[in-house]
């Protein structure tokens, strides 16, 4: 499901589908459908089992308007936020995704930093139409880490990024999650993961 809206209308346009092509390909397809709606000025990504706080979209829209007033509304803009982690039973796993992932404060100010490590959580993202237009089509999953990191890189290179340092949602992590915040690993597993991540990061760059 993807929602899109404009400044002048609070109506959400929704598209539902059953196609299973992998998360990156599915997000790319849904953003492409959203792009066909010429009145759609913004998009927001959501995971089905996360819990958005009541004023999440409003707070991010306020930041989006601030960026537009300062830099213009014709460049790619991305707004993201921190998140609180919860398990399948709504128990808190961590109070801050950024702290849990040990993302340094003020990380993400440069392209070099964002090429090395993404601080953006996809389910917290709001973007504008110029970002969506420039980011599409999203490269295939074997060429990038994830769609959210790709959106971050496009916004960093050609526009502006703002990350809210407070949570705007509860980010659900199931014990069987394939994606999401990584689980603690053995030393050997950590080394293998680091080497694989380095290769993937280079390919994505």
Coordinates of N, CA and C in Angstrom, one line a residue:
X1 N 0.9 -1.2 0.0 CA 0.0 0.0 0.0 C 0.9 1.2 0.0
X2 N 0.5 2.2 -0.8 CA 1.2 3.5 -0.8 C 0.2 4.6 -0.7
X3 N 0.5 5.6 0.1 CA -0.4 6.8 0.1 C 0.3 8.0 -0.4
X4 N -0.4 8.9 -1.1 CA 0.1 10.1 -1.6 C -0.9 11.2 -1.4
X5 N -0.4 12.4 -1.2 CA -1.3 13.5 -1.0 C -0.7 14.8 -1.5
X6 N -1.5 15.9 -1.5 CA -1.0 17.2 -2.0 C -1.2 18.2 -0.9
X7 N -0.7 19.4 -1.1 CA -0.9 20.5 -0.2 C -2.3 20.9 0.0
X8 N -3.1 20.8 -1.1 CA -4.4 21.3 -1.1 C -5.5 20.3 -0.7
X9 N -5.1 19.1 -0.5 CA -6.1 18.0 -0.3 C -5.5 17.0 0.7
X10 N -6.3 16.6 1.7 CA -5.9 15.6 2.6 C -6.3 14.2 2.2
X11 N -6.9 14.1 1.0 CA -7.4 12.8 0.5 C -6.2 12.0 0.2
X12 N -6.2 10.7 0.6 CA -5.1 9.8 0.3 C -5.5 8.9 -0.9
X13 N -4.7 8.7 -1.8 CA -4.9 7.8 -3.0 C -4.2 6.5 -2.7
X14 N -4.9 5.4 -2.6 CA -4.3 4.2 -2.2 C -4.4 3.1 -3.3
X15 N -3.3 2.3 -3.5 CA -3.3 1.3 -4.4 C -2.9 0.0 -3.7
X16 N -3.7 -1.1 -3.9 CA -3.4 -2.3 -3.3 C -3.0 -3.4 -4.3
X17 N -2.1 -4.3 -3.9 CA -1.7 -5.3 -4.9 C -1.2 -6.5 -4.1
X18 N -1.2 -7.6 -4.8 CA -0.8 -8.9 -4.2 C 0.5 -9.4 -4.8
X19 N 1.1 -8.7 -5.7 CA 2.4 -9.1 -6.3 C 3.5 -9.1 -5.3
X20 N 4.3 -10.2 -5.3 CA 5.4 -10.3 -4.4 C 6.7 -10.4 -5.2
X21 N 7.3 -9.2 -5.3 CA 8.5 -9.1 -6.1 C 9.7 -8.7 -5.3
X22 N 9.6 -8.7 -4.0 CA 10.7 -8.2 -3.1 C 10.4 -6.8 -2.7
X23 N 10.9 -6.4 -1.5 CA 10.5 -5.1 -1.0 C 11.0 -4.0 -1.8
X24 N 12.2 -4.0 -2.4 CA 12.7 -2.9 -3.2 C 11.9 -2.7 -4.5
X25 N 11.6 -3.8 -5.2 CA 10.8 -3.8 -6.4 C 9.4 -3.3 -6.2
X26 N 8.8 -3.8 -5.1 CA 7.5 -3.4 -4.8 C 7.4 -1.9 -4.4
X27 N 8.3 -1.4 -3.7 CA 8.3 0.0 -3.3 C 8.5 0.8 -4.6
X28 N 9.4 0.4 -5.5 CA 9.6 1.1 -6.7 C 8.4 1.2 -7.6
X29 N 7.7 0.0 -7.7 CA 6.4 0.0 -8.4 C 5.4 0.9 -7.9
X30 N 5.2 0.9 -6.5 CA 4.2 1.7 -5.9 C 4.5 3.2 -6.0
X31 N 5.8 3.5 -5.9 CA 6.1 4.9 -6.1 C 5.9 5.4 -7.5
X32 N 6.1 4.5 -8.4 CA 5.9 4.8 -9.9 C 4.4 5.0 -10.1
X33 N 3.6 4.2 -9.5 CA 2.1 4.5 -9.6 C 1.7 5.8 -8.9
X34 N 2.3 6.1 -7.8 CA 2.1 7.4 -7.1 C 2.5 8.5 -8.0
X35 N 3.6 8.4 -8.7 CA 4.2 9.4 -9.6 C 3.2 9.8 -10.7
X36 N 2.4 8.8 -11.1 CA 1.4 9.0 -12.2 C 0.4 10.0 -11.8
X37 N 0.2 10.2 -10.5 CA -0.8 11.2 -10.1 C -0.1 12.6 -10.0
X38 N -0.4 13.4 -10.9 CA 0.3 14.7 -11.0 C 0.1 15.6 -9.9
X39 N -1.0 15.4 -9.1 CA -1.3 16.3 -8.0 C -0.7 15.8 -6.7
X40 N 0.0 14.6 -6.8 CA 0.6 14.0 -5.6 C 2.0 14.7 -5.3
X41 N 2.0 15.6 -4.3 CA 3.2 16.3 -4.0 C 4.2 15.7 -3.0
X42 N 3.6 14.7 -2.2 CA 4.4 14.1 -1.2 C 4.1 12.6 -1.1
X43 N 5.0 11.8 -0.5 CA 4.7 10.4 -0.3 C 5.3 10.1 1.1
X44 N 4.7 9.1 1.7 CA 5.2 8.6 3.0 C 5.2 7.0 2.9
X45 N 6.3 6.4 3.4 CA 6.4 5.0 3.4 C 6.0 4.4 4.8
X46 N 5.3 3.3 4.8 CA 4.8 2.7 6.0 C 5.0 1.2 6.0
X47 N 5.3 0.6 7.1 CA 5.3 -0.9 7.3 C 3.9 -1.2 7.9
X48 N 3.4 -2.4 7.5 CA 2.0 -2.7 7.9 C 1.8 -2.9 9.4
X49 N 2.9 -3.2 10.2 CA 2.7 -3.5 11.6 C 3.3 -2.5 12.5
X50 N 3.9 -1.4 12.0 CA 4.4 -0.4 12.8 C 3.2 0.5 13.3
X51 N 3.5 1.3 14.3 CA 2.5 2.2 14.9 C 2.9 3.6 14.8
X52 N 2.2 4.4 13.9 CA 2.6 5.8 13.8 C 2.0 6.5 14.9
X53 N 2.7 7.5 15.5 CA 2.2 8.4 16.5 C 1.2 9.3 15.9
X54 N 0.3 9.8 16.7 CA -0.9 10.6 16.2 C -0.5 11.7 15.2
X55 N 0.6 12.5 15.6 CA 0.9 13.7 14.8 C 2.2 13.4 13.9
X56 N 2.5 12.2 13.6 CA 3.7 11.9 12.8 C 3.7 12.7 11.5
X57 N 2.7 12.5 10.7 CA 2.6 13.1 9.4 C 2.6 14.7 9.5
X58 N 1.9 15.2 10.5 CA 1.8 16.6 10.7 C 3.2 17.2 11.0
X59 N 3.9 16.6 11.9 CA 5.2 17.0 12.3 C 6.2 17.0 11.1
X60 N 6.1 15.9 10.3 CA 7.0 15.8 9.2 C 6.6 16.8 8.1
X61 N 5.3 17.1 7.9 CA 4.9 18.0 6.9 C 5.4 19.4 7.3
X62 N 5.3 19.8 8.6 CA 5.8 21.1 9.1 C 7.3 21.2 8.7
X63 N 8.1 20.2 8.9 CA 9.5 20.2 8.5 C 9.7 20.3 7.0
X64 N 8.8 19.6 6.3 CA 8.9 19.7 4.8 C 8.6 21.1 4.3
X65 N 7.6 21.7 4.9 CA 7.3 23.1 4.5 C 8.4 24.1 4.9
X66 N 9.1 23.8 6.0 CA 10.2 24.6 6.4 C 11.4 24.5 5.4
X67 N 11.7 23.3 5.0 CA 12.7 23.0 4.0 C 12.3 23.7 2.6
X68 N 11.1 23.6 2.2 CA 10.6 24.2 1.0 C 10.7 25.7 1.0
X69 N 10.4 26.3 2.1 CA 10.5 27.7 2.2 C 11.9 28.2 2.2
X70 N 12.8 27.4 2.6 CA 14.3 27.8 2.6 C 15.0 27.5 1.3
X71 N 14.7 26.2 0.8 CA 15.5 25.8 -0.4 C 14.7 25.8 -1.7
X72 N 13.3 25.9 -1.5 CA 12.5 25.8 -2.7 C 11.8 24.4 -2.8
X73 N 10.7 24.3 -3.5 CA 10.0 23.1 -3.6 C 10.2 22.3 -4.9
X74 N 11.3 22.7 -5.6 CA 11.6 22.1 -6.8 C 12.8 21.2 -6.7
X75 N 13.4 21.0 -5.5 CA 14.5 20.1 -5.3 C 14.1 18.9 -4.5
X76 N 14.8 17.8 -4.6 CA 14.4 16.6 -3.8 C 14.6 16.9 -2.3
X77 N 13.6 16.6 -1.5 CA 13.6 16.8 -0.1 C 13.1 15.5 0.6
X78 N 13.8 15.2 1.7 CA 13.5 14.0 2.4 C 13.5 14.3 3.9
X79 N 12.4 13.9 4.6 CA 12.3 14.1 6.1 C 12.2 12.7 6.7
X80 N 13.0 12.4 7.7 CA 12.9 11.1 8.4 C 12.9 11.4 9.9
X81 N 12.8 10.3 10.7 CA 12.8 10.5 12.1 C 13.4 9.3 12.8
X82 N 13.6 9.5 14.1 CA 14.0 8.3 15.0 C 12.7 7.5 15.2
X83 N 12.9 6.3 15.8 CA 11.8 5.4 16.1 C 12.0 4.7 17.4
X84 N 11.0 4.3 18.1 CA 11.1 3.4 19.2 C 10.9 2.0 18.8
X85 N 11.7 1.0 19.3 CA 11.5 -0.4 18.9 C 10.6 -1.1 19.8
X86 N 9.7 -1.9 19.2 CA 8.8 -2.8 20.0 C 8.8 -4.2 19.4
X87 N 8.5 -5.2 20.2 CA 8.3 -6.5 19.7 C 6.9 -6.8 19.3
X88 N 6.6 -8.1 19.0 CA 5.3 -8.4 18.5 C 4.2 -8.3 19.6
X89 N 4.6 -8.2 20.8 CA 3.7 -8.0 21.9 C 3.7 -6.6 22.5
X90 N 4.2 -5.7 21.7 CA 4.3 -4.2 22.1 C 5.2 -3.9 23.2
X91 N 6.1 -4.8 23.6 CA 7.1 -4.5 24.6 C 8.2 -3.7 24.0
X92 N 8.7 -2.8 24.8 CA 9.8 -1.9 24.2 C 11.1 -2.7 24.1
X93 N 11.7 -2.6 22.9 CA 13.0 -3.2 22.7 C 14.1 -2.2 22.8
X94 N 13.9 -1.0 22.4 CA 14.8 0.1 22.5 C 14.0 1.4 22.4
X95 N 14.5 2.4 23.0 CA 13.8 3.7 23.0 C 14.2 4.6 21.8
X96 N 15.3 4.3 21.2 CA 15.8 5.1 20.1 C 16.5 4.1 19.1
X97 N 16.0 4.1 17.8 CA 16.6 3.3 16.8 C 18.0 3.9 16.5
X98 N 18.2 5.2 16.5 CA 19.5 5.8 16.2 C 20.5 5.4 17.2
X99 N 20.1 5.4 18.5 CA 21.0 5.0 19.6 C 21.3 3.5 19.5
X100 N 20.3 2.7 19.3 CA 20.4 1.3 19.2 C 21.4 0.9 18.1
X101 N 21.4 1.6 17.0 CA 22.3 1.3 15.9 C 23.6 2.0 16.0
X102 N 23.8 2.8 17.1 CA 25.0 3.5 17.4 C 25.4 4.5 16.3
X103 N 24.3 5.2 15.8 CA 24.5 6.2 14.8 C 25.1 7.5 15.5
X104 N 26.2 8.0 15.2 CA 26.8 9.1 15.8 C 25.8 10.3 15.7
X105 N 25.8 11.2 16.7 CA 25.0 12.4 16.7 C 25.5 13.3 15.5
X106 N 24.5 13.9 14.8 CA 24.8 14.7 13.6 C 25.4 13.9 12.4
X107 N 25.2 12.6 12.5 CA 25.7 11.8 11.3 C 24.7 12.1 10.1
X108 N 25.3 12.1 8.9 CA 24.5 12.2 7.7 C 24.6 13.6 7.1
X109 N 25.5 14.5 7.6 CA 25.6 15.8 7.1 C 26.3 15.8 5.7
X110 N 27.1 14.8 5.4 CA 27.8 14.8 4.1 C 27.5 13.6 3.3
X111 N 27.8 13.7 2.0 CA 27.6 12.5 1.1 C 28.6 11.4 1.5
X112 N 29.8 11.7 1.9 CA 30.7 10.7 2.3 C 30.2 9.8 3.4
X113 N 29.6 10.5 4.4 CA 29.0 9.8 5.6 C 27.8 8.9 5.1
X114 N 26.9 9.4 4.2 CA 25.8 8.7 3.8 C 26.1 7.6 2.8
X115 N 27.2 7.7 2.1 CA 27.7 6.6 1.3 C 28.2 5.4 2.2
X116 N 28.7 5.8 3.4 CA 29.2 4.7 4.3 C 28.2 4.1 5.1
X117 N 27.2 4.9 5.6 CA 26.2 4.4 6.6 C 24.9 5.2 6.5
X118 N 23.8 4.5 6.4 CA 22.5 5.2 6.3 C 21.9 5.3 7.7
X119 N 21.4 6.5 8.1 CA 20.8 6.7 9.3 C 19.3 6.8 9.2
X120 N 18.8 6.5 8.0 CA 17.4 6.6 7.6 C 16.6 5.3 7.8
X121 N 15.5 5.4 8.5 CA 14.7 4.2 8.7 C 13.5 4.4 7.7
X122 N 13.4 3.5 6.8 CA 12.4 3.6 5.7 C 11.0 3.9 6.1
X123 N 10.5 3.3 7.1 CA 9.1 3.4 7.5 C 8.9 4.8 8.2
X124 N 9.9 5.6 8.4 CA 9.8 6.9 8.9 C 9.8 8.0 7.9
X125 N 10.0 7.6 6.6 CA 10.3 8.6 5.6 C 9.1 9.3 5.0
X126 N 9.3 10.6 4.8 CA 8.4 11.4 4.0 C 9.3 12.1 2.9
X127 N 8.8 12.1 1.7 CA 9.6 12.7 0.6 C 8.6 13.5 -0.3
X128 N 9.2 14.4 -1.1 CA 8.4 15.2 -2.0 C 8.5 14.6 -3.5
X129 N 7.7 15.2 -4.3 CA 7.6 14.7 -5.7 C 8.9 14.8 -6.5
X130 N 9.7 15.9 -6.3 CA 11.0 15.9 -7.0 C 11.9 14.8 -6.6
X131 N 11.9 14.4 -5.3 CA 12.7 13.2 -4.9 C 12.2 12.0 -5.5
X132 N 10.9 11.7 -5.5 CA 10.4 10.5 -6.1 C 10.7 10.4 -7.5
X133 N 10.6 11.5 -8.2 CA 10.8 11.6 -9.7 C 12.2 11.2 -10.0
X134 N 13.2 11.8 -9.3 CA 14.6 11.6 -9.6 C 15.1 10.2 -9.1
X135 N 14.5 9.7 -8.1 CA 14.9 8.4 -7.5 C 14.4 7.2 -8.3
X136 N 13.4 7.4 -9.1 CA 12.8 6.3 -9.9 C 13.5 6.2 -11.3
X137 N 13.6 4.9 -11.8 CA 13.2 3.7 -11.1 C 14.3 3.3 -10.0
X138 N 13.9 2.8 -8.9 CA 14.9 2.4 -7.9 C 15.6 1.2 -8.4
X139 N 17.0 1.2 -8.3 CA 17.8 0.1 -8.9 C 17.4 -1.3 -8.2
X140 N 17.7 -2.4 -8.9 CA 17.3 -3.7 -8.4 C 18.0 -4.0 -7.1
X141 N 17.5 -4.9 -6.3 CA 17.9 -5.1 -4.9 C 19.3 -5.6 -4.9
X142 N 19.8 -6.3 -5.9 CA 21.2 -6.8 -5.9 C 22.2 -5.7 -6.1
X143 N 21.7 -4.5 -6.5 CA 22.6 -3.4 -6.7 C 22.6 -2.4 -5.6
X144 N 21.6 -2.4 -4.7 CA 21.6 -1.5 -3.6 C 21.2 -2.2 -2.3
X145 N 21.4 -1.6 -1.2 CA 21.0 -2.2 0.1 C 19.5 -2.2 0.2
X146 N 18.9 -1.0 0.3 CA 17.5 -0.9 0.4 C 17.0 0.4 -0.2
X147 N 15.7 0.4 -0.5 CA 15.1 1.6 -1.1 C 15.3 2.9 -0.3
X148 N 15.3 2.7 1.1 CA 15.4 3.9 1.9 C 16.8 4.5 1.8
X149 N 17.8 3.7 1.7 CA 19.2 4.2 1.6 C 19.3 4.9 0.2
X150 N 18.7 4.3 -0.8 CA 18.8 4.9 -2.1 C 18.1 6.3 -2.1
X151 N 16.9 6.4 -1.5 CA 16.3 7.7 -1.4 C 17.1 8.7 -0.7
X152 N 17.8 8.3 0.4 CA 18.7 9.1 1.1 C 19.8 9.6 0.2
X153 N 20.5 8.8 -0.5 CA 21.6 9.2 -1.4 C 21.1 10.1 -2.5
X154 N 20.0 9.9 -3.1 CA 19.5 10.8 -4.1 C 19.2 12.2 -3.5
X155 N 18.6 12.2 -2.3 CA 18.3 13.5 -1.6 C 19.6 14.2 -1.2
X156 N 20.6 13.4 -0.8 CA 21.9 14.0 -0.4 C 22.6 14.6 -1.5
X157 N 22.6 14.0 -2.7 CA 23.3 14.4 -3.8 C 22.7 15.6 -4.5
X158 N 21.3 15.6 -4.6 CA 20.6 16.6 -5.4 C 19.7 17.5 -4.6
X159 N 19.5 17.3 -3.3 CA 18.6 18.1 -2.5 C 19.0 18.2 -1.1
X160 N 18.1 18.1 -0.2 CA 18.3 18.2 1.2 C 17.6 17.1 2.1
X161 N 18.3 16.8 3.2 CA 17.7 15.8 4.1 C 17.6 16.4 5.5
X162 N 16.5 16.1 6.2 CA 16.4 16.5 7.6 C 15.9 15.3 8.4
X163 N 16.6 15.0 9.4 CA 16.2 13.8 10.3 C 15.8 14.4 11.7
X164 N 14.5 14.1 12.0 CA 14.0 14.5 13.3 C 14.6 13.5 14.4
X165 N 15.2 14.1 15.4 CA 15.9 13.3 16.4 C 15.0 12.6 17.4
X166 N 13.7 12.8 17.3 CA 12.7 12.2 18.2 C 11.9 11.2 17.5
X167 N 11.5 10.1 18.1 CA 10.6 9.1 17.5 C 9.3 9.6 17.1
X168 N 8.8 9.2 15.9 CA 7.5 9.5 15.4 C 6.6 8.2 15.2
X169 N 7.2 7.1 15.6 CA 6.5 5.8 15.4 C 7.1 4.7 16.3
X170 N 6.4 3.7 16.5 CA 6.9 2.5 17.1 C 7.2 1.5 16.0
X171 N 8.5 1.1 15.9 CA 9.0 0.3 14.9 C 9.0 -1.2 15.4
X172 N 8.2 -2.0 14.8 CA 8.0 -3.4 15.3 C 9.0 -4.3 14.7
X173 N 9.6 -5.1 15.7 CA 10.6 -6.1 15.3 C 10.1 -7.5 15.8
X174 N 9.8 -8.3 14.9 CA 9.4 -9.7 15.2 C 10.6 -10.6 15.4
X175 N 10.5 -11.6 16.2 CA 11.6 -12.5 16.5 C 12.0 -13.2 15.2
X176 N 11.1 -13.3 14.2 CA 11.4 -13.9 12.9 C 11.8 -12.9 11.8
X177 N 11.9 -11.6 12.1 CA 12.2 -10.6 11.1 C 13.4 -11.0 10.3
X178 N 13.3 -10.8 8.9 CA 14.4 -11.0 8.0 C 15.1 -9.6 7.9
X179 N 14.3 -8.6 7.9 CA 14.9 -7.2 7.7 C 14.7 -6.5 9.0
X180 N 15.3 -5.3 9.1 CA 15.1 -4.5 10.3 C 16.4 -4.3 11.1
X181 N 16.2 -3.9 12.4 CA 17.4 -3.8 13.2 C 18.1 -5.1 13.4
X182 N 19.4 -5.2 13.2 CA 20.1 -6.5 13.3 C 20.2 -7.0 14.7
X183 N 20.1 -8.4 14.8 CA 20.2 -9.0 16.1 C 21.7 -9.1 16.4
X184 N 22.0 -9.4 17.7 CA 23.3 -9.5 18.1 C 23.9 -10.8 17.6
X185 N 25.2 -10.7 17.1 CA 25.8 -11.9 16.4 C 27.1 -12.2 17.1
X186 N 27.6 -13.4 16.7 CA 28.9 -13.9 17.2 C 30.0 -13.1 16.5
X187 N 31.2 -13.2 17.0 CA 32.3 -12.4 16.4 C 32.5 -12.9 14.9
X188 N 32.5 -14.2 14.7 CA 32.7 -14.6 13.3 C 31.5 -14.1 12.4
X189 N 30.3 -14.2 12.9 CA 29.2 -13.7 12.1 C 29.3 -12.2 11.8
X190 N 29.8 -11.5 12.8 CA 30.0 -10.0 12.6 C 31.0 -9.7 11.6
X191 N 32.1 -10.5 11.6 CA 33.2 -10.3 10.5 C 32.6 -10.5 9.1
X192 N 31.9 -11.7 9.0 CA 31.4 -12.0 7.7 C 30.3 -11.0 7.2
X193 N 29.5 -10.6 8.2 CA 28.5 -9.5 7.8 C 29.2 -8.2 7.4
X194 N 30.2 -7.9 8.1 CA 30.9 -6.6 7.8 C 31.6 -6.7 6.4
X195 N 32.2 -7.8 6.0 CA 32.8 -7.9 4.7 C 31.7 -7.9 3.6
X196 N 30.6 -8.6 3.8 CA 29.5 -8.6 2.9 C 28.9 -7.2 2.7
X197 N 28.7 -6.5 3.9 CA 28.2 -5.1 3.8 C 29.1 -4.2 3.1
X198 N 30.4 -4.3 3.3 CA 31.4 -3.5 2.6 C 31.3 -3.6 1.1
X199 N 31.2 -4.9 0.6 CA 31.1 -5.1 -0.8 C 29.8 -4.5 -1.4
X200 N 28.7 -4.7 -0.6 CA 27.4 -4.1 -1.1 C 27.4 -2.6 -1.1
X201 N 28.1 -2.0 -0.1 CA 28.1 -0.6 0.0 C 28.9 0.0 -1.2
X202 N 30.0 -0.7 -1.5 CA 30.8 -0.2 -2.7 C 30.0 -0.3 -4.0
X203 N 29.2 -1.4 -4.1 CA 28.4 -1.6 -5.3 C 27.3 -0.5 -5.4
X204 N 26.7 -0.2 -4.3 CA 25.7 0.8 -4.2 C 26.2 2.2 -4.5
X205 N 27.4 2.5 -4.0 CA 28.0 3.8 -4.3 C 28.3 4.0 -5.8

